[in-house]
Amino acid sequence: MDDVKIELLPPGTALAWGHTPAPRRGPKPGYSLEQIVDAAIAQADAEGYAALSMPSIAKRLGVTANALYRYLSSKEELLVLVAEAAWGPPPEPSSGDWRTAVTAWARALLERCRRHPWLIDLPVRSAPSTPNLLGWLENFLEGMADSGLNTQDVTGCAVLVDGWVRSTASLLRDVNASPPDQVRALGSFLGPRLEARGYLRVAAVISGEAYGEEGIEEADIEFGLGRILDGIEALIERR
């Protein structure tokens, strides 16, 4: 791969870009790297991030954990490839102004988190370095191209919106994991006790005036994104 020393790159980067390492000794591989990544995603979809271990993935494939190291040098390398595949390619750039483009970008990213909730548990150890993740960044930068902000500011906006998506996805996952019966019971239990302490506003929230039994509503999600976009708009107006 050009004159770059592959061993100096972050784990998984070269593989994600199609670099094929030298074949290792031993039996001919029975699986492709893509099949292993697909099995890992299926494992995480079924049992969550904690199930992304080499032994559990090997069991799903019907091989030994040691056999996986014929394809991958480490679990960290696998996680990079799994993230690359699960996030997938970015959506087509949205037409319209920067606000429309960023809204579409954030919604698309949140949709991927809803499809694979464990994605937000994956460790983020470095800046994006794989094709799909860099494609998401390119998509954001293109959407902000006419905003008048410099590259540093736009990159900061990308980090801000990405952080909102991840925190919102985490909140949605946790809230929606609560059984409806438990939510109703908790509201009934806490309501009078909160009122007795004078926590009337919190009691109103718990009682369902702000949140229904279905959990957080779409309007609540859009509210947070809208305020972030208002802040970016204020920054643009100051430039």
Short mmCIF file of C-alpha atoms in Angstrom, two decimals:
data_model
loop_
_atom_site.label_atom_id
_atom_site.label_comp_id
_atom_site.label_asym_id
_atom_site.label_seq_id
_atom_site.Cartn_x
_atom_site.Cartn_y
_atom_site.Cartn_z
CA MET A 1 0.00 0.00 0.00
CA ASP A 2 2.05 2.88 -1.35
CA ASP A 3 5.03 3.56 0.93
CA VAL A 4 3.02 3.61 4.17
CA LYS A 5 4.07 1.31 6.98
CA ILE A 6 0.86 -0.62 7.55
CA GLU A 7 1.82 -1.60 11.08
CA LEU A 8 1.76 2.08 12.10
CA LEU A 9 -1.88 2.56 11.09
CA PRO A 10 -4.75 2.22 13.60
CA PRO A 11 -6.00 -1.38 13.82
CA GLY A 12 -8.35 -2.37 11.02
CA THR A 13 -7.70 0.70 8.88
CA ALA A 14 -5.78 -1.06 6.11
CA LEU A 15 -8.27 -3.96 6.00
CA ALA A 16 -11.18 -1.52 5.73
CA TRP A 17 -9.52 0.04 2.69
CA GLY A 18 -9.10 -3.33 1.01
CA HIS A 19 -5.49 -4.04 1.89
CA THR A 20 -4.97 -7.78 1.95
CA PRO A 21 -2.28 -8.97 4.36
CA ALA A 22 0.14 -11.70 3.43
CA PRO A 23 -1.44 -15.17 3.72
CA ARG A 24 -0.69 -17.01 6.93
CA ARG A 25 0.40 -20.60 7.25
CA GLY A 26 -2.14 -23.26 7.96
CA PRO A 27 -5.36 -24.62 6.44
CA LYS A 28 -7.09 -22.65 3.72
CA PRO A 29 -9.54 -20.17 5.31
CA GLY A 30 -13.14 -21.41 5.22
CA TYR A 31 -14.71 -17.97 5.60
CA SER A 32 -14.24 -14.54 4.11
CA LEU A 33 -13.54 -11.52 6.27
CA GLU A 34 -16.93 -10.14 5.21
CA GLN A 35 -18.68 -13.26 6.50
CA ILE A 36 -16.97 -12.91 9.86
CA VAL A 37 -17.98 -9.25 10.13
CA ASP A 38 -21.57 -10.13 9.17
CA ALA A 39 -21.61 -12.82 11.87
CA ALA A 40 -20.30 -10.32 14.42
CA ILE A 41 -23.02 -7.81 13.53
CA ALA A 42 -25.68 -10.52 13.81
CA GLN A 43 -24.25 -11.51 17.19
CA ALA A 44 -24.37 -7.91 18.47
CA ASP A 45 -27.89 -7.37 17.09
CA ALA A 46 -29.04 -10.47 18.96
CA GLU A 47 -27.26 -10.00 22.27
CA GLY A 48 -25.71 -6.52 22.39
CA TYR A 49 -22.20 -5.16 22.50
CA ALA A 50 -21.12 -7.41 25.38
CA ALA A 51 -21.59 -10.40 23.07
CA LEU A 52 -18.97 -9.13 20.62
CA SER A 53 -16.28 -11.52 21.74
CA MET A 54 -14.09 -13.72 19.60
CA PRO A 55 -15.39 -16.94 21.25
CA SER A 56 -19.07 -16.02 20.74
CA ILE A 57 -18.53 -15.07 17.11
CA ALA A 58 -16.50 -18.21 16.51
CA LYS A 59 -19.31 -20.29 18.01
CA ARG A 60 -21.81 -18.66 15.68
CA LEU A 61 -19.60 -19.60 12.73
CA GLY A 62 -18.88 -23.09 14.01
CA VAL A 63 -15.12 -22.62 14.38
CA THR A 64 -12.69 -22.15 17.25
CA ALA A 65 -11.79 -18.72 18.54
CA ASN A 66 -8.17 -19.34 17.55
CA ALA A 67 -9.33 -19.90 13.98
CA LEU A 68 -10.54 -16.29 13.78
CA TYR A 69 -6.99 -15.07 14.28
CA ARG A 70 -6.16 -16.40 10.83
CA TYR A 71 -8.29 -13.54 9.53
CA LEU A 72 -7.79 -10.87 12.18
CA SER A 73 -4.89 -9.93 14.39
CA SER A 74 -7.01 -8.69 17.32
CA LYS A 75 -10.52 -8.04 18.60
CA GLU A 76 -9.83 -4.33 18.24
CA GLU A 77 -9.32 -4.86 14.52
CA LEU A 78 -12.64 -6.69 14.34
CA LEU A 79 -14.48 -3.88 16.12
CA VAL A 80 -13.20 -1.35 13.60
CA LEU A 81 -14.49 -3.45 10.71
CA VAL A 82 -17.79 -4.09 12.47
CA ALA A 83 -18.30 -0.36 13.02
CA GLU A 84 -17.45 0.37 9.40
CA ALA A 85 -19.98 -2.16 8.14
CA ALA A 86 -22.77 -1.39 10.62
CA TRP A 87 -22.68 2.37 10.18
CA GLY A 88 -22.59 1.73 6.46
CA PRO A 89 -22.28 4.34 3.74
CA PRO A 90 -23.71 7.80 4.36
CA PRO A 91 -26.99 8.92 2.80
CA GLU A 92 -27.02 10.91 -0.40
CA PRO A 93 -26.29 14.60 0.29
CA SER A 94 -29.50 16.49 1.02
CA SER A 95 -30.49 19.34 -1.25
CA GLY A 96 -31.32 22.66 0.33
CA ASP A 97 -29.63 24.90 2.85
CA TRP A 98 -27.13 23.80 5.50
CA ARG A 99 -29.83 23.40 8.17
CA THR A 100 -31.82 21.00 6.00
CA ALA A 101 -28.65 19.07 5.18
CA VAL A 102 -27.51 18.75 8.79
CA THR A 103 -30.98 17.73 9.95
CA ALA A 104 -31.09 14.97 7.34
CA TRP A 105 -27.57 13.86 8.33
CA ALA A 106 -28.45 13.68 12.03
CA ARG A 107 -31.68 11.79 11.40
CA ALA A 108 -29.88 9.28 9.19
CA LEU A 109 -27.19 8.73 11.83
CA LEU A 110 -29.83 8.28 14.53
CA GLU A 111 -31.65 5.76 12.34
CA ARG A 112 -28.46 3.66 12.15
CA CYS A 113 -28.24 3.77 15.94
CA ARG A 114 -31.81 2.58 16.22
CA ARG A 115 -31.11 -0.24 13.78
CA HIS A 116 -27.98 -1.30 15.68
CA PRO A 117 -28.31 0.10 19.25
CA TRP A 118 -24.97 -1.41 20.30
CA LEU A 119 -23.12 0.92 17.92
CA ILE A 120 -23.08 3.64 20.57
CA ASP A 121 -21.24 1.27 22.91
CA LEU A 122 -18.33 0.77 20.54
CA PRO A 123 -15.20 2.52 21.78
CA VAL A 124 -14.07 5.55 19.78
CA ARG A 125 -10.30 5.58 20.02
CA SER A 126 -9.27 7.81 17.12
CA ALA A 127 -10.54 10.09 14.40
CA PRO A 128 -12.45 8.40 11.55
CA SER A 129 -10.08 6.49 9.26
CA THR A 130 -12.29 4.03 7.36
CA PRO A 131 -14.20 4.65 4.10
CA ASN A 132 -17.78 4.76 5.36
CA LEU A 133 -17.04 6.83 8.45
CA LEU A 134 -15.04 9.32 6.43
CA GLY A 135 -17.92 9.35 3.95
CA TRP A 136 -20.26 10.48 6.73
CA LEU A 137 -17.86 13.29 7.56
CA GLU A 138 -17.59 14.27 3.89
CA ASN A 139 -21.37 14.34 3.69
CA PHE A 140 -21.56 16.70 6.67
CA LEU A 141 -18.82 18.97 5.35
CA GLU A 142 -20.55 19.17 1.99
CA GLY A 143 -23.85 20.06 3.62
CA MET A 144 -22.16 22.92 5.49
CA ALA A 145 -20.10 24.11 2.52
CA ASP A 146 -22.20 27.23 1.93
CA SER A 147 -22.53 28.17 5.60
CA GLY A 148 -19.56 30.54 5.55
CA LEU A 149 -17.86 28.76 8.46
CA ASN A 150 -14.24 27.70 8.20
CA THR A 151 -13.20 24.05 8.19
CA GLN A 152 -12.32 24.03 11.88
CA ASP A 153 -15.73 25.40 12.87
CA VAL A 154 -17.58 22.98 10.58
CA THR A 155 -15.62 20.06 11.98
CA GLY A 156 -16.55 21.21 15.47
CA CYS A 157 -20.19 21.32 14.41
CA ALA A 158 -19.89 17.74 13.15
CA VAL A 159 -18.54 16.61 16.52
CA LEU A 160 -21.36 18.46 18.29
CA VAL A 161 -24.16 16.95 16.18
CA ASP A 162 -22.57 13.50 16.32
CA GLY A 163 -22.48 13.76 20.10
CA TRP A 164 -26.17 14.72 20.17
CA VAL A 165 -27.03 11.68 18.04
CA ARG A 166 -25.11 9.30 20.30
CA SER A 167 -26.51 10.69 23.55
CA THR A 168 -30.06 10.73 22.15
CA ALA A 169 -29.73 7.17 20.87
CA SER A 170 -28.48 6.05 24.27
CA LEU A 171 -31.37 7.77 26.05
CA LEU A 172 -33.95 6.30 23.65
CA ARG A 173 -32.55 2.82 24.11
CA ASP A 174 -32.56 3.03 27.89
CA VAL A 175 -35.98 4.64 28.22
CA ASN A 176 -37.64 2.34 25.72
CA ALA A 177 -36.17 -0.67 27.50
CA SER A 178 -38.42 -0.03 30.51
CA PRO A 179 -41.60 -2.19 30.45
CA PRO A 180 -44.78 -0.06 30.10
CA ASP A 181 -46.28 -1.65 33.22
CA GLN A 182 -43.21 -0.64 35.20
CA VAL A 183 -43.41 2.93 33.88
CA ARG A 184 -47.07 3.21 34.91
CA ALA A 185 -46.40 1.71 38.33
CA LEU A 186 -43.48 4.06 38.92
CA GLY A 187 -45.57 7.08 37.95
CA SER A 188 -48.38 6.05 40.29
CA PHE A 189 -45.94 5.47 43.12
CA LEU A 190 -43.93 8.66 42.72
CA GLY A 191 -46.74 11.08 41.82
CA PRO A 192 -48.27 11.63 45.27
CA ARG A 193 -44.90 11.45 47.00
CA LEU A 194 -43.44 14.15 44.75
CA GLU A 195 -46.48 16.36 45.28
CA ALA A 196 -46.19 15.88 49.04
CA ARG A 197 -42.63 17.22 48.87
CA GLY A 198 -43.69 20.15 46.74
CA TYR A 199 -41.99 18.86 43.57
CA LEU A 200 -45.02 19.78 41.48
CA ARG A 201 -43.19 20.30 38.20
CA VAL A 202 -41.38 16.97 38.43
CA ALA A 203 -44.68 15.33 39.39
CA ALA A 204 -46.24 16.73 36.21
CA VAL A 205 -43.47 15.18 34.13
CA ILE A 206 -43.69 11.81 35.85
CA SER A 207 -47.47 11.75 35.60
CA GLY A 208 -47.26 11.82 31.82
CA GLU A 209 -48.04 15.43 30.95
CA ALA A 210 -44.64 15.68 29.27
CA TYR A 211 -43.93 12.04 28.49
CA GLY A 212 -46.39 9.35 27.55
CA GLU A 213 -46.26 5.65 28.21
CA GLU A 214 -44.55 5.14 24.86
CA GLY A 215 -41.41 6.84 26.17
CA ILE A 216 -39.75 9.87 24.65
CA GLU A 217 -41.70 11.38 21.79
CA GLU A 218 -40.33 12.47 18.42
CA ALA A 219 -41.02 16.11 19.27
CA ASP A 220 -38.71 15.84 22.27
CA ILE A 221 -35.97 14.42 20.06
CA GLU A 222 -36.35 17.17 17.47
CA PHE A 223 -36.31 19.85 20.18
CA GLY A 224 -32.71 19.07 21.15
CA LEU A 225 -31.49 18.99 17.56
CA GLY A 226 -33.30 22.22 16.80
CA ARG A 227 -31.58 24.05 19.64
CA ILE A 228 -28.17 22.84 18.46
CA LEU A 229 -28.94 24.08 14.96
CA ASP A 230 -30.04 27.43 16.41
CA GLY A 231 -26.64 27.68 18.07
CA ILE A 232 -24.83 26.90 14.80
CA GLU A 233 -26.98 29.51 13.06
CA ALA A 234 -25.99 32.10 15.67
CA LEU A 235 -22.34 31.23 15.08
CA ILE A 236 -22.79 31.69 11.32
CA GLU A 237 -24.40 35.09 11.84
CA ARG A 238 -21.41 36.24 13.92
CA ARG A 239 -18.89 35.28 11.22
#
